[in-house]
XYZ file of N, CA and C in Angstrom:
501
model
N 126.250 -16.666 91.729
C 125.692 -15.709 92.775
C 126.716 -15.418 93.823
N 127.541 -16.070 93.943
C 128.498 -15.806 95.164
C 129.707 -15.067 94.737
N 130.190 -14.880 93.462
C 130.876 -13.840 92.814
C 130.168 -12.586 92.685
N 128.999 -12.493 92.153
C 128.350 -11.257 91.988
C 128.285 -10.669 93.447
N 127.857 -11.329 94.594
C 127.685 -10.532 95.706
C 129.175 -9.989 96.304
N 130.150 -10.824 96.049
C 131.474 -10.633 96.422
C 131.988 -9.266 95.901
N 131.706 -9.107 94.570
C 131.869 -7.896 94.052
C 131.052 -6.524 94.544
N 129.972 -6.798 94.972
C 129.030 -5.688 95.524
C 129.375 -5.410 96.965
N 130.344 -6.194 97.689
C 130.347 -5.976 99.270
C 130.892 -4.585 99.563
N 131.920 -4.208 98.817
C 132.512 -2.702 98.966
C 131.374 -1.868 98.989
N 130.663 -1.831 97.882
C 129.405 -0.833 97.642
C 128.394 -1.049 98.715
N 128.292 -2.101 99.133
C 127.216 -2.443 100.228
C 127.906 -1.597 101.685
N 129.060 -1.742 102.093
C 129.529 -1.106 103.118
C 129.638 0.440 102.903
N 129.798 0.841 101.751
C 129.796 2.501 101.381
C 128.407 2.920 101.318
N 127.551 2.063 101.496
C 125.945 2.281 101.127
C 125.666 2.948 99.773
N 126.091 2.219 98.747
C 125.765 2.820 97.486
C 124.812 2.010 96.602
N 124.301 1.125 97.374
C 123.327 0.064 96.639
C 121.855 0.497 97.000
N 121.095 0.039 96.238
C 119.534 -0.057 96.288
C 118.919 -0.956 97.271
N 117.794 -1.044 97.590
C 117.156 -1.723 98.628
C 117.392 -3.384 98.375
N 117.081 -3.594 97.118
C 117.036 -4.990 96.721
C 118.561 -5.659 96.620
N 119.288 -4.825 96.117
C 120.879 -5.261 96.092
C 121.357 -5.614 97.681
N 120.846 -4.493 98.736
C 121.199 -4.743 100.034
C 120.720 -5.954 100.614
N 119.450 -6.114 100.375
C 118.629 -7.261 100.775
C 119.428 -8.650 100.259
N 119.769 -8.757 99.160
C 120.368 -9.726 98.608
C 121.667 -10.045 99.044
N 122.468 -9.149 99.461
C 123.578 -9.343 100.159
C 123.604 -9.867 101.676
N 122.761 -9.089 101.992
C 122.358 -9.432 103.746
C 121.881 -10.960 103.648
N 121.168 -11.345 102.966
C 120.627 -12.881 102.719
C 121.797 -13.692 102.631
N 122.578 -13.501 101.500
C 123.685 -14.376 101.011
C 124.643 -14.401 102.162
N 125.002 -13.170 102.963
C 126.053 -13.150 103.925
C 125.682 -14.351 105.150
N 124.317 -14.193 105.398
C 123.807 -15.299 106.296
C 124.239 -16.696 106.346
N 124.301 -16.847 105.000
C 124.695 -18.395 104.655
C 126.057 -18.729 104.178
N 126.742 -17.534 103.647
C 128.037 -17.641 103.289
C 128.936 -17.207 104.118
N 129.928 -18.079 104.863
C 130.646 -17.735 105.784
C 131.880 -16.656 105.266
N 132.300 -17.087 103.947
C 133.499 -16.208 103.544
C 132.848 -14.732 103.300
N 131.760 -14.654 102.698
C 131.127 -13.263 102.387
C 131.125 -12.432 103.782
N 130.421 -13.289 104.726
C 130.128 -12.578 105.979
C 131.575 -12.158 106.637
N 132.581 -13.098 106.675
C 133.843 -12.550 107.216
C 134.270 -11.288 106.330
N 134.432 -11.428 105.168
C 134.812 -10.117 104.224
C 134.030 -8.933 104.522
N 132.638 -9.116 104.711
C 131.856 -7.890 105.071
C 132.336 -7.263 106.563
N 132.647 -8.312 107.387
C 133.037 -7.775 108.702
C 134.491 -6.983 108.458
N 135.342 -7.559 107.830
C 136.624 -6.921 107.667
C 136.389 -5.467 106.805
N 135.618 -5.478 105.959
C 135.338 -4.308 105.208
C 134.981 -3.085 106.028
N 133.897 -3.514 107.069
C 133.320 -2.663 107.877
C 134.367 -2.072 108.965
N 135.087 -3.049 109.458
C 136.329 -2.587 110.434
C 137.323 -1.713 109.675
N 137.560 -2.034 108.470
C 138.677 -1.139 107.788
C 138.121 0.264 107.658
N 136.625 0.378 107.150
C 135.790 1.598 107.012
C 135.950 2.563 108.304
N 135.722 1.819 109.610
C 135.666 2.440 110.840
C 137.095 3.057 111.082
N 138.159 2.133 110.920
C 139.564 2.458 111.227
C 140.022 3.694 110.401
N 139.567 3.704 109.083
C 140.063 4.808 108.229
C 139.136 6.171 108.546
N 138.077 5.923 109.014
C 137.230 7.077 109.563
C 137.758 7.674 110.671
N 138.175 6.737 111.544
C 138.707 7.360 112.948
C 140.088 7.895 112.750
N 140.968 7.299 111.789
C 142.457 7.934 111.561
C 142.111 9.101 110.868
N 141.226 9.353 109.789
C 140.835 10.693 109.272
C 140.440 11.817 110.183
N 139.434 11.200 110.897
C 139.015 12.353 111.897
C 139.971 12.720 112.914
N 140.817 11.908 113.380
C 141.654 12.205 114.451
C 143.099 12.801 113.892
N 143.227 12.780 112.722
C 144.300 13.437 112.250
C 144.156 14.948 111.748
N 143.108 15.505 111.692
C 143.005 16.838 111.336
C 142.138 17.475 112.633
N 142.614 18.435 113.344
C 141.799 19.214 114.258
C 140.789 20.098 113.436
N 139.711 20.323 113.998
C 138.672 20.908 113.422
C 138.940 22.257 112.551
N 139.969 23.145 113.019
C 140.340 24.296 112.172
C 140.988 23.986 110.991
N 141.433 22.692 110.975
C 142.333 22.502 109.777
C 141.491 21.508 108.706
N 140.316 21.485 108.929
C 139.440 20.782 107.719
C 139.857 21.397 106.168
N 140.305 20.523 105.798
C 140.520 20.843 104.306
C 139.241 21.078 103.635
N 138.255 20.281 103.413
C 137.044 20.506 102.678
C 136.414 21.894 102.956
N 136.406 22.111 104.515
C 135.968 23.386 104.827
C 136.551 24.554 104.493
N 137.837 24.236 104.507
C 139.015 25.591 104.042
C 138.641 25.937 102.445
N 138.515 24.846 101.740
C 138.391 25.041 100.299
C 136.727 25.577 100.091
N 135.949 25.093 100.798
C 134.730 25.413 100.465
C 134.599 27.169 100.823
N 135.019 27.329 102.196
C 135.541 28.963 102.716
C 136.026 29.828 101.567
N 137.169 29.247 101.050
C 137.863 30.019 99.955
C 136.948 30.170 98.616
N 136.335 29.188 98.213
C 135.527 29.182 97.194
C 134.393 30.258 97.495
N 133.721 30.265 98.468
C 132.371 31.362 99.001
C 133.204 32.725 98.869
N 134.528 32.777 99.506
C 134.973 34.010 99.547
C 135.191 34.738 98.262
N 135.707 33.893 97.310
C 136.189 34.515 95.900
C 134.938 34.614 95.060
N 133.700 33.949 95.340
C 132.609 34.286 94.598
C 131.685 35.193 95.203
N 132.014 35.788 96.388
C 130.894 36.679 97.047
C 130.688 37.705 96.038
N 129.493 38.093 95.996
C 129.104 39.296 95.106
C 129.759 40.675 95.793
N 130.012 40.656 97.144
C 130.551 41.944 97.651
C 132.114 42.124 97.204
N 132.573 41.127 96.860
C 134.063 41.184 96.473
C 134.027 41.577 94.934
N 132.930 41.192 94.244
C 132.979 41.907 92.653
C 132.800 43.325 92.691
N 131.782 43.867 93.638
C 131.576 45.221 93.599
C 132.272 46.071 94.513
N 133.506 45.678 95.008
C 134.126 46.382 95.881
C 134.704 47.676 95.082
N 134.917 48.696 95.740
C 135.393 50.020 95.260
C 136.458 49.927 94.390
N 137.525 49.009 94.946
C 138.833 48.992 94.234
C 138.484 48.535 92.726
N 137.581 47.447 92.835
C 137.314 47.018 91.373
C 136.464 48.230 90.472
N 135.480 48.829 91.087
C 134.906 50.060 90.326
C 135.905 50.995 90.014
N 136.820 51.353 90.677
C 137.871 52.445 90.327
C 138.791 51.807 89.373
N 139.232 50.695 89.353
C 140.033 50.081 88.304
C 139.382 50.060 86.946
N 138.132 49.664 87.145
C 137.247 49.600 85.787
C 137.264 51.113 85.102
N 136.744 51.862 86.151
C 136.469 53.270 85.552
C 137.745 54.005 84.885
N 139.025 53.719 85.594
C 140.250 54.114 85.053
C 140.522 53.617 83.811
N 140.583 52.237 83.810
C 140.465 51.433 82.472
C 139.760 52.023 81.300
N 138.537 52.363 81.625
C 137.493 52.925 80.337
C 138.109 54.071 80.058
N 138.396 55.001 81.147
C 139.159 56.368 80.683
C 140.312 56.351 80.042
N 141.266 55.427 80.129
C 142.536 55.360 79.433
C 142.161 54.959 78.007
N 141.159 53.825 77.848
C 140.901 53.573 76.499
C 140.208 54.545 75.696
N 139.168 55.283 76.336
C 138.480 56.315 75.708
C 139.438 57.410 75.309
N 140.405 57.945 76.292
C 141.471 59.026 75.777
C 142.343 58.281 74.547
N 142.840 57.082 74.733
C 143.641 56.772 73.573
C 142.973 56.774 72.234
N 141.669 56.227 72.265
C 140.799 56.370 71.113
C 140.521 57.748 70.519
N 140.336 58.727 71.498
C 140.079 60.122 71.096
C 141.222 60.580 70.518
N 142.485 60.417 71.203
C 143.699 60.972 70.417
C 144.088 60.343 69.194
N 143.798 59.184 68.992
C 143.977 58.289 67.827
C 143.097 58.553 66.448
N 141.984 59.357 66.853
C 140.902 59.527 65.864
C 141.432 60.289 64.473
N 142.529 61.257 64.780
C 142.912 61.821 63.535
C 143.822 61.016 62.739
N 144.601 60.232 63.633
C 145.359 59.324 62.718
C 144.774 58.123 62.026
N 143.628 57.677 62.745
C 142.691 56.614 62.101
C 142.176 57.206 60.920
N 141.673 58.475 60.893
C 141.138 58.847 59.768
C 141.934 59.281 58.865
N 143.305 59.663 58.905
C 144.293 59.855 57.913
C 144.630 58.614 57.303
N 144.631 57.375 58.223
C 145.117 56.172 57.635
C 144.154 55.742 56.811
N 142.807 55.713 57.190
C 141.562 55.397 56.164
C 141.713 56.202 54.924
N 141.785 57.517 54.994
C 142.000 58.383 53.639
C 143.060 57.873 52.794
N 144.366 57.467 53.437
C 145.506 57.187 52.466
C 145.346 55.936 52.024
N 144.359 54.882 52.788
C 144.055 53.655 52.313
C 143.204 53.593 51.241
N 142.193 54.456 51.296
C 141.278 54.554 50.385
C 141.755 55.297 49.039
N 142.608 56.149 48.929
C 143.352 56.806 47.933
C 144.328 55.785 47.118
N 145.069 54.936 47.858
C 145.914 54.012 47.159
C 144.966 52.798 46.709
N 143.923 52.640 47.166
C 143.004 51.645 46.654
C 142.483 52.315 45.300
N 142.105 53.507 45.319
C 141.503 54.067 44.001
C 142.523 54.087 42.872
N 143.818 54.613 43.386
C 145.086 54.574 42.369
C 144.981 53.108 41.780
N 145.210 52.021 42.621
C 145.209 50.517 42.214
C 144.189 50.310 41.329
N 143.084 50.682 41.354
C 141.800 50.306 40.608
C 142.025 51.158 39.357
N 142.537 52.406 39.388
C 142.821 53.106 38.101
C 143.918 52.478 37.177
N 144.949 52.183 37.815
C 146.068 51.555 37.269
C 145.608 50.087 36.259
N 144.920 49.383 37.286
C 144.396 48.194 36.823
C 143.476 48.242 35.636
N 142.459 49.394 35.622
C 141.615 49.684 34.512
C 142.482 50.129 33.179
N 143.492 51.007 33.473
C 144.437 51.302 32.293
C 144.977 50.163 31.931
N 145.421 49.235 32.571
C 146.137 47.882 32.088
C 145.287 47.151 31.301
N 143.970 47.023 31.722
C 142.877 46.481 30.928
C 142.721 47.064 29.623
N 142.665 48.374 29.685
C 142.244 48.950 28.428
C 143.440 48.855 27.353
N 144.719 49.151 27.762
C 145.903 48.612 27.003
C 145.797 47.173 26.300
N 145.393 46.422 27.201
C 145.485 45.041 26.888
C 144.343 44.727 25.995
N 143.169 45.408 26.001
C 142.147 45.153 25.314
C 142.402 45.965 23.839
N 143.187 46.961 23.977
C 143.467 47.667 22.644
C 144.499 46.914 21.739
N 145.208 46.060 22.379
C 146.321 45.421 21.582
C 145.984 44.716 20.179
N 145.076 43.995 20.054
C 144.581 43.553 18.833
C 144.156 44.478 17.892
N 143.504 45.571 18.206
C 143.346 46.711 17.092
C 144.747 47.430 16.769
N 145.586 47.438 17.674
C 146.821 48.049 17.405
C 147.657 47.167 16.477
N 147.774 45.895 16.603
C 148.364 44.895 15.900
C 147.665 45.082 14.329
N 146.538 45.245 14.073
C 145.662 45.308 12.978
C 146.077 46.522 12.298
N 146.432 47.791 13.132
C 146.592 48.845 12.211
C 148.243 48.805 11.819
N 149.113 48.216 12.737
C 150.504 48.185 12.178
C 150.469 47.081 10.982
N 149.721 46.251 11.063
C 149.626 45.132 9.649
C 149.209 45.971 8.681
N 148.248 46.847 8.804
C 147.872 47.642 7.549
C 148.697 48.428 7.119
N 149.316 49.205 8.128
C 150.342 50.193 7.559
C 151.476 49.545 7.036
N 151.997 48.570 7.372
C 152.980 47.471 6.821
C 152.616 47.240 5.283
N 151.490 46.716 5.136
C 150.967 46.458 3.822
C 151.138 47.771 3.062
N 150.656 48.652 3.301
C 150.563 50.142 2.669
C 151.998 50.467 2.263
N 152.988 50.305 3.072
C 154.272 50.710 3.078
C 155.027 49.606 1.932
N 154.709 48.280 2.167
C 155.288 47.567 1.049
C 154.713 47.657 -0.289
N 153.270 47.980 -0.271
C 152.604 48.132 -1.528
C 153.223 49.437 -2.331
N 153.430 50.648 -1.467
C 153.899 51.653 -1.939
C 155.553 51.455 -2.381
N 156.153 50.698 -1.567
C 157.725 50.545 -1.946
C 157.780 49.640 -3.272
N 156.852 48.875 -3.427
C 156.779 47.853 -4.720
C 156.703 48.788 -5.846
N 155.690 49.587 -5.631
C 155.101 50.352 -6.784
C 156.246 51.467 -7.107
N 156.924 51.975 -6.097
C 157.849 52.869 -6.296
C 159.139 52.282 -7.051
N 159.529 51.080 -6.611
C 160.461 50.398 -7.328
C 160.280 49.968 -8.820
N 159.066 49.611 -9.030
C 158.684 49.328 -10.415
C 158.618 50.485 -11.166
N 158.299 51.567 -10.789
C 158.167 52.712 -11.511
C 159.675 53.269 -11.740
N 160.549 53.089 -10.908
C 161.799 53.574 -11.137
C 162.670 52.402 -12.115
N 162.113 51.392 -12.106
C 162.723 50.124 -12.951
C 162.328 50.616 -14.664
N 160.984 51.162 -14.567
C 160.321 51.436 -15.792
C 160.786 52.537 -16.352
N 161.293 53.711 -15.813
C 162.030 54.764 -16.537
C 163.289 54.522 -17.003
N 163.570 55.173 -18.080
C 164.771 55.118 -18.912
C 165.798 56.203 -18.334
N 166.952 55.714 -18.139
C 168.006 56.661 -17.829
C 168.869 56.932 -18.886
N 169.331 58.056 -19.342
C 170.280 58.463 -20.256
C 171.573 58.468 -19.513
N 172.554 57.737 -20.224
C 173.690 58.137 -19.751
C 174.991 58.043 -20.339
């Protein structure tokens, strides 16, 4: 129990404990001289740090308040709707619209050229497949013609050999 209370003393001084834990520490420190002494030292240290902190900064130099004031000034709705913001936004929109308006013919021509190139590519691809698909038929025709030529050549040679020549 002593070690458990000793671990909670700092939280007790900083008022971070619930009622049951606070009561437990208060009861234990009445009977434990070591915990009572440490509790007194922590309270003194807290008071000393608090007095040094508040004495070190004049009221107008409070860091927390300065940060909060800056955050509030930055997130103010008046700042977002200032006339400078409205003029800058309107000018930016005007520039963007002007650029798009000027670029419409270029964009149109680019799209037209792209579509034409795509159409040509598909036509070439279709032609390549048609030629590739016709290759087996072309080979058959060549084979048949070769056989006809061989047959005609053989017949011609036989006929020539069969004729008598006088000499």
